[in-house]
Short mmCIF file of C-alpha atoms in Angstrom, two decimals:
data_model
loop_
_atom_site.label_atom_id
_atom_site.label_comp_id
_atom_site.label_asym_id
_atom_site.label_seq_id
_atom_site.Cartn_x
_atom_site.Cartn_y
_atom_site.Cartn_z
CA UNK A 1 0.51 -0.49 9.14
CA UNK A 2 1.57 -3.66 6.93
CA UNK A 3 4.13 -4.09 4.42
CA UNK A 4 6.83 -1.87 2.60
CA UNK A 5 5.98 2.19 2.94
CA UNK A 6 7.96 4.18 0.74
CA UNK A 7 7.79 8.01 1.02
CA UNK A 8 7.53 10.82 -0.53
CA UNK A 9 5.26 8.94 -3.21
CA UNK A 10 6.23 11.77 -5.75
CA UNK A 11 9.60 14.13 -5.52
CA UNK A 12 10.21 16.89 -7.75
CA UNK A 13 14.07 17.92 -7.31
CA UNK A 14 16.87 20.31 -8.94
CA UNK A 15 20.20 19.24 -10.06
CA UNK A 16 21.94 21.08 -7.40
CA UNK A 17 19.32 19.94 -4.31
CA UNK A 18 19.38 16.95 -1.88
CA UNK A 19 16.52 15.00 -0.74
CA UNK A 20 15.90 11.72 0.72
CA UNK A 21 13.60 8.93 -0.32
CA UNK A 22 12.70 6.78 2.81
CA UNK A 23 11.13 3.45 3.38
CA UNK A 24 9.96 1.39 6.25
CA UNK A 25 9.33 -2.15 6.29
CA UNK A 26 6.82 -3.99 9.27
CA UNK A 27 7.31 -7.26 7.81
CA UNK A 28 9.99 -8.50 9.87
CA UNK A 29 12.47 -9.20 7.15
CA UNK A 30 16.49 -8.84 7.52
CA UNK A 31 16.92 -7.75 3.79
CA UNK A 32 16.68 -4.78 1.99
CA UNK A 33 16.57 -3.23 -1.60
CA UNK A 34 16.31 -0.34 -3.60
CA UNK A 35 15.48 -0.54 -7.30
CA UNK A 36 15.55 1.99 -10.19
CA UNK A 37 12.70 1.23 -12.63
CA UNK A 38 13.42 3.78 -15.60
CA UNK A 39 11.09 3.33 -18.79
CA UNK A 40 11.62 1.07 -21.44
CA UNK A 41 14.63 -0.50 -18.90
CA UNK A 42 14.56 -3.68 -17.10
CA UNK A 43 14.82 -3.20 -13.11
CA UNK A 44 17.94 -2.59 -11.86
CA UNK A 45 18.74 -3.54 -8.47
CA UNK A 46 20.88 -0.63 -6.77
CA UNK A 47 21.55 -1.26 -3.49
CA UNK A 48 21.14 -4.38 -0.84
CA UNK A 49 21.34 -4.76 2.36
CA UNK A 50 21.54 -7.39 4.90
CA UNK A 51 21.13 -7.13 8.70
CA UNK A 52 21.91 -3.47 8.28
CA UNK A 53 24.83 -4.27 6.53
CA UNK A 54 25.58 -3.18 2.60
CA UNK A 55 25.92 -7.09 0.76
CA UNK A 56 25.53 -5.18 -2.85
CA UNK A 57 26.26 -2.17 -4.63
CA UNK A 58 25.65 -2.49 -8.20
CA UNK A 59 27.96 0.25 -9.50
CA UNK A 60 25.59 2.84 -8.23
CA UNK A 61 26.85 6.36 -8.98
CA UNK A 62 27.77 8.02 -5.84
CA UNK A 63 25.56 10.25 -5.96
CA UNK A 64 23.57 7.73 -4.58
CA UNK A 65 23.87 7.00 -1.07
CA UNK A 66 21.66 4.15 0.96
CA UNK A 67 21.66 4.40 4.54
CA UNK A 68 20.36 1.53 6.82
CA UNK A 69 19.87 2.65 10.00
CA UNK A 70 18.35 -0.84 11.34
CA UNK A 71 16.48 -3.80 9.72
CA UNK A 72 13.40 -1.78 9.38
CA UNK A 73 14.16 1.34 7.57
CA UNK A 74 15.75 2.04 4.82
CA UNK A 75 17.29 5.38 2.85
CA UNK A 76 18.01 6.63 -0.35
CA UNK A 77 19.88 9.82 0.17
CA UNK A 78 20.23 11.96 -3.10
CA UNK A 79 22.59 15.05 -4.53
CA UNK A 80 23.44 16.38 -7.74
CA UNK A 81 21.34 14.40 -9.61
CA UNK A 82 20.73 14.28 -13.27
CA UNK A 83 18.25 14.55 -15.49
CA UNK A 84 18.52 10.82 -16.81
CA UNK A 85 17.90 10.08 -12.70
CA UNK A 86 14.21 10.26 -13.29
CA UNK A 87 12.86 7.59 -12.59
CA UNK A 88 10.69 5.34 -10.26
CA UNK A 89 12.46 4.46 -7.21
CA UNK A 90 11.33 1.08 -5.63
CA UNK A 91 12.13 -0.42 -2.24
CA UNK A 92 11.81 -3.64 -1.64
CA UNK A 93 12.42 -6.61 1.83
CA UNK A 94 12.59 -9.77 2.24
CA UNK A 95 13.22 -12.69 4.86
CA UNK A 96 16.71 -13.92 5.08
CA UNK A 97 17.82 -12.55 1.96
CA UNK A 98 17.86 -16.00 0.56
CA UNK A 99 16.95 -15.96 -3.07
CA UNK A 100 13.86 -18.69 -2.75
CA UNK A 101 11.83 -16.15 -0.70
CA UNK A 102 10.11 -13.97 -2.25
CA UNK A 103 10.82 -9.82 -2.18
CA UNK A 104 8.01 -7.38 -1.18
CA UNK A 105 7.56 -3.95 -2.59
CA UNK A 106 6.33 -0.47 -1.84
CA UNK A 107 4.62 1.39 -3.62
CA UNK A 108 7.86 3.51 -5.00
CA UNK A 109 8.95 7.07 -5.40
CA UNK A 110 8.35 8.41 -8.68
CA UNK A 111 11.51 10.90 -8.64
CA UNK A 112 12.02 13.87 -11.13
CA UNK A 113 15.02 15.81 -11.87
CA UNK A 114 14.38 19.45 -13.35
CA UNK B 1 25.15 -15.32 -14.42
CA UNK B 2 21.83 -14.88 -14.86
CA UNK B 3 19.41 -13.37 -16.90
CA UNK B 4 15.45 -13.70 -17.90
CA UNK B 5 13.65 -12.60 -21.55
CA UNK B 6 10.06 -12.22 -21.95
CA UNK B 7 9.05 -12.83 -25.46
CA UNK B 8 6.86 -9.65 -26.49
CA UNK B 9 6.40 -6.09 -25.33
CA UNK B 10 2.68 -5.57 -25.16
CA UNK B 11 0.41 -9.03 -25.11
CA UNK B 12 -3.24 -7.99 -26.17
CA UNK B 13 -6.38 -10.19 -25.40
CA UNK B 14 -10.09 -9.77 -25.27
CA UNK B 15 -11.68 -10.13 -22.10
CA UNK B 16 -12.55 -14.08 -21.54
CA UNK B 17 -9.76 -15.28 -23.45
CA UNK B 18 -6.69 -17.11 -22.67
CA UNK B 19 -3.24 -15.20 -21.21
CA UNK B 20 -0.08 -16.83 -22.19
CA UNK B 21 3.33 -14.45 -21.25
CA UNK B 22 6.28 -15.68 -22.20
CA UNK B 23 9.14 -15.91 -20.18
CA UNK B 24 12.52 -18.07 -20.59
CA UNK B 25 15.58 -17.70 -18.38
CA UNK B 26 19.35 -18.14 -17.91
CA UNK B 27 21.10 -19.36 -15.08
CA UNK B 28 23.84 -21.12 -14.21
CA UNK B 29 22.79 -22.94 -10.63
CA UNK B 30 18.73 -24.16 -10.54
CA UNK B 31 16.82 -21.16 -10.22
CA UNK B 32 14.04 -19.83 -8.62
CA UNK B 33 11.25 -18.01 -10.82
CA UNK B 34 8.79 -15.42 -10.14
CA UNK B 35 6.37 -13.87 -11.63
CA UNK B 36 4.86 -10.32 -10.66
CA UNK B 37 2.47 -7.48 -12.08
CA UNK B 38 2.59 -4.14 -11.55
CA UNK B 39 -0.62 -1.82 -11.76
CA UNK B 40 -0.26 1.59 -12.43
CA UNK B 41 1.40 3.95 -10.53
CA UNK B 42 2.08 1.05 -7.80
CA UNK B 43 4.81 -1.32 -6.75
CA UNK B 44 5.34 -4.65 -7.61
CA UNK B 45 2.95 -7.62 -6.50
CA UNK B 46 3.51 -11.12 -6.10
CA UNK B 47 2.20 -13.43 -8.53
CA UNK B 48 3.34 -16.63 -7.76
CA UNK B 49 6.90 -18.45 -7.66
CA UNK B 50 8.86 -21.51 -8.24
CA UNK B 51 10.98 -22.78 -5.65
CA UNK B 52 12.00 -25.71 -6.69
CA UNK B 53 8.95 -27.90 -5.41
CA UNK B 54 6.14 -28.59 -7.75
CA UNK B 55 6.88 -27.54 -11.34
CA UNK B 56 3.73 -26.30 -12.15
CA UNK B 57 2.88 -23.41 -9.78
CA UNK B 58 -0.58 -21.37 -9.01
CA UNK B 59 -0.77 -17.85 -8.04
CA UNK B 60 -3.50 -15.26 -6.88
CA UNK B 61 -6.17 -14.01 -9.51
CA UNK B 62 -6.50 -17.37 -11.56
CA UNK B 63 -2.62 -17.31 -12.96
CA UNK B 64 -0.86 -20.11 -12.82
CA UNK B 65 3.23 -21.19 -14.26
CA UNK B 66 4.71 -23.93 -15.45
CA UNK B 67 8.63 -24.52 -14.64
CA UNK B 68 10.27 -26.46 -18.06
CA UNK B 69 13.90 -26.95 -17.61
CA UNK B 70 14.45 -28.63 -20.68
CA UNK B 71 12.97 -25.14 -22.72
CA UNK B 72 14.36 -22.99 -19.53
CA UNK B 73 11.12 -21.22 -19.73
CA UNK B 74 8.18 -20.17 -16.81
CA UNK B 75 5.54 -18.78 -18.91
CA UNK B 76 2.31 -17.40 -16.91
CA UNK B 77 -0.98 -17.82 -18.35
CA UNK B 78 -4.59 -17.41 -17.41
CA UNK B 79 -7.54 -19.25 -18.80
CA UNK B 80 -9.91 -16.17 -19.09
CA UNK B 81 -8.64 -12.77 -18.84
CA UNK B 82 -10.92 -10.40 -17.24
CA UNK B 83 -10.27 -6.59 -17.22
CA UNK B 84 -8.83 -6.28 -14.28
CA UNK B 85 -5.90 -8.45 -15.45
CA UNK B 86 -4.61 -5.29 -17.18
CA UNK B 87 -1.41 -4.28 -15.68
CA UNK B 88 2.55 -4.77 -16.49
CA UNK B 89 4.08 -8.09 -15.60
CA UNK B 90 7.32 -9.10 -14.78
CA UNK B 91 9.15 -12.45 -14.24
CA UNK B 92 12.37 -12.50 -12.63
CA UNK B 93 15.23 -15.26 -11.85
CA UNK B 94 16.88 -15.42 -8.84
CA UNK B 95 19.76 -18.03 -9.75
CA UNK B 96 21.03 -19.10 -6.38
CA UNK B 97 22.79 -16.22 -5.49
CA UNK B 98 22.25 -14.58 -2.02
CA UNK B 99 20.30 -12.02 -0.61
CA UNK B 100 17.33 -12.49 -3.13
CA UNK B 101 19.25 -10.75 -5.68
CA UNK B 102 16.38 -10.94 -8.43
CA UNK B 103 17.29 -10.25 -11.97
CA UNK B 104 13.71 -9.13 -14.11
CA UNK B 105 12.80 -9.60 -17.58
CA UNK B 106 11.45 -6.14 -19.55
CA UNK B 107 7.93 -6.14 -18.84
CA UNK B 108 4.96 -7.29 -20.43
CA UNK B 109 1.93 -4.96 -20.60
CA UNK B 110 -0.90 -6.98 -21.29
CA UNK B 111 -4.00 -4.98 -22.58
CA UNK B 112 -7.56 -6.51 -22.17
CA UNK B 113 -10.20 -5.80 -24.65
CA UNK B 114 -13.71 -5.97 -23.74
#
């Protein structure tokens, strides 16, 4: 398998669960991202992460909370989320983190909060 | 700081004619530029980039971007759309920062009319 895998592809959660979105990456790359892509917003980088270690957290709401086991997986561990968290959830690597390579992306996790 | 704006929501075009998506940027250190597109229900796809190198800069699919500093703009254009071309596209500014922080415009849904 190639690239950035993101699962579950679709999530379907209540306020008062917790879930996890997960992503794997078989590039090779020492960076990682997670992005909220809400409609009618711009992308908004959440969370990075560089040789495992948290560089970045965009005033995330804690609710929120990455976990990067090693350079190759990446999670997005969720409770008590709200409505307005609906959204889709995209993961993204890249090589070095430096900002002239480019960032690869899964496919996303288009979440719902009920 | 950084920032990118891409000049109109929705682009129409009929199939054969020529794409032009606007994009114009902010940053305070020489940036690097990319443009991506996003189909449906999927993640988001490389286009092409500007690294410094070259300032005019071909992609996949026929798309190519021109790097202006003086008009701090990368627009993407096509020469012939074709259907397929119908997705969302994005540019984004990375503006020397680390760990390929990328800041993205809006989103441009182009529409292709047969």
């Amino acid at each position: 398998e190639t690239g950035v895998t993101q699962t579950p592809r679709h999530l379907v959660m209540g306020m008062t669960n917790k879930k996890s979105l997960k992503c794997e990456q078989h590039l090779g790359h020492n960076a990682m991202y997670w992005y909220k892509q809400s409609a009618k917003k711009p992308l908004e980088l959440m969370f990075v992460y560089s040789l495992e270690e948290r560089v970045e957290n965009n005033s995330v709401p804690s609710r929120f909370s990455p976990e990067c086991p090693n350079s190759s997986h990446l999670f997005l561990h969720l409770h008590t989320l709200q409505p307005e968290d609906s959204a889709l959830y995209l993961c993204a690597s890249s090589q070095d983190g430096q900002g002239r390579t480019e960032a690869f992306f899964g496919q996303g996790t288009r979440l719902t909060v009920v | 700081a950084q920032s990118v704006t891409q000049l109109g929501s929705h682009v129409s075009v009929s199939e054969g004619a020529l794409v032009l998506l606007r994009c114009n940027y902010s940053s305070s250190v020489p940036p690097y530029l990319f443009w991506y597109v996003q189909y449906p229900n999927q993640g988001l796809q490389l286009l092409l980039k500007y690294t410094s190198a070259a300032t005019l800069v071909k992609g996949i699919n026929g798309f190519e971007a021109e790097f202006k500093k003086s008009e701090t703009s990368f627009h993407l254009t096509k020469p012939s759309a074709h259907m397929s071309d119908a997705a969302e596209y994005f540019c984004a500014v990375n503006g020397g920062t680390s760990y390929g922080k990328l800041t993205f415009g809006q989103g441009t849904i182009l529409t292709v009319h047969p």
